[in-house]
Short mmCIF file of C-alpha atoms in Angstrom, two decimals:
data_model
loop_
_atom_site.label_atom_id
_atom_site.label_comp_id
_atom_site.label_asym_id
_atom_site.label_seq_id
_atom_site.Cartn_x
_atom_site.Cartn_y
_atom_site.Cartn_z
CA MET A 1 -0.03 -0.02 0.04
CA GLY A 2 1.36 3.40 -0.88
CA LEU A 3 0.19 6.84 0.07
CA GLY A 4 0.11 9.65 -2.51
CA ALA A 5 -0.70 13.32 -2.59
CA ARG A 6 -3.58 14.91 -0.71
CA ASP A 7 -6.42 16.46 -2.74
CA GLY A 8 -8.55 18.49 -0.33
CA ASP A 9 -10.10 16.04 2.05
CA TRP A 10 -8.98 13.05 -0.07
CA VAL A 11 -5.68 11.15 0.11
CA ASP A 12 -4.62 8.96 -2.85
CA VAL A 13 -3.79 5.43 -1.71
CA GLU A 14 -2.52 2.63 -3.89
CA MET A 15 -3.40 -0.95 -2.90
CA ALA A 16 -2.84 -4.32 -4.42
CA TYR A 17 -5.09 -7.37 -4.03
CA PRO A 18 -4.26 -10.96 -4.87
CA VAL A 19 -7.51 -11.46 -6.74
CA LEU A 20 -9.86 -8.93 -8.31
CA ARG A 21 -12.88 -9.92 -6.28
CA ALA A 22 -11.03 -8.94 -3.12
CA VAL A 23 -11.57 -5.23 -3.91
CA ARG A 24 -15.11 -5.77 -2.46
CA GLN A 25 -13.39 -5.41 0.96
CA LEU A 26 -13.29 -1.62 0.20
CA LEU A 27 -17.11 -1.51 0.45
CA GLN A 28 -16.68 -1.44 4.19
CA PHE A 29 -15.57 2.21 3.86
CA GLY A 30 -18.82 3.16 2.11
CA THR A 31 -18.68 6.63 0.53
CA ASP A 32 -15.35 7.36 2.22
CA VAL A 33 -13.47 5.49 -0.55
CA ARG A 34 -13.43 5.89 -4.30
CA VAL A 35 -11.90 3.28 -6.58
CA VAL A 36 -10.24 5.05 -9.51
CA ASP A 37 -8.20 2.37 -11.27
CA PRO A 38 -8.00 -0.15 -12.78
CA PRO A 39 -11.39 -0.21 -14.62
CA GLU A 40 -11.84 -3.86 -13.78
CA ALA A 41 -11.75 -3.02 -10.04
CA ARG A 42 -14.35 -0.25 -10.50
CA THR A 43 -16.51 -2.78 -12.40
CA GLU A 44 -16.25 -5.19 -9.57
CA ILE A 45 -17.33 -2.55 -7.07
CA VAL A 46 -20.35 -1.60 -9.31
CA ARG A 47 -21.30 -5.34 -9.48
CA ALA A 48 -21.07 -5.69 -5.67
CA VAL A 49 -23.27 -2.61 -5.17
CA ALA A 50 -25.78 -3.97 -7.69
CA ASP A 51 -25.79 -7.28 -5.83
CA LEU A 52 -26.42 -5.52 -2.49
CA HIS A 53 -29.20 -3.42 -4.01
CA ALA A 54 -30.83 -6.50 -5.46
CA LEU A 55 -30.77 -8.16 -2.06
CA TYR A 56 -31.69 -5.20 0.17
CA GLY A 57 -33.20 -2.55 -2.16
CA ARG A 58 -36.75 -3.97 -2.05
CA GLN A 59 -39.44 -2.67 0.27
CA ASP A 60 -40.52 -6.21 1.05
CA PRO A 61 -37.81 -7.94 3.13
CA ALA A 62 -39.05 -11.44 2.25
#
């Protein structure tokens, strides 16, 4: 993990994961993290959010 320059309230951090799916761990930070690159990691985050919405986004909890 490497720290980069500050941009206002944001700090650039570079991380490496052994498998692409592991980037889902970043979801624990909610809106306090933004995945910038690579595009495949962003796509994995979007898929994870879509999966969560499909599971919890309904009014009926059944």
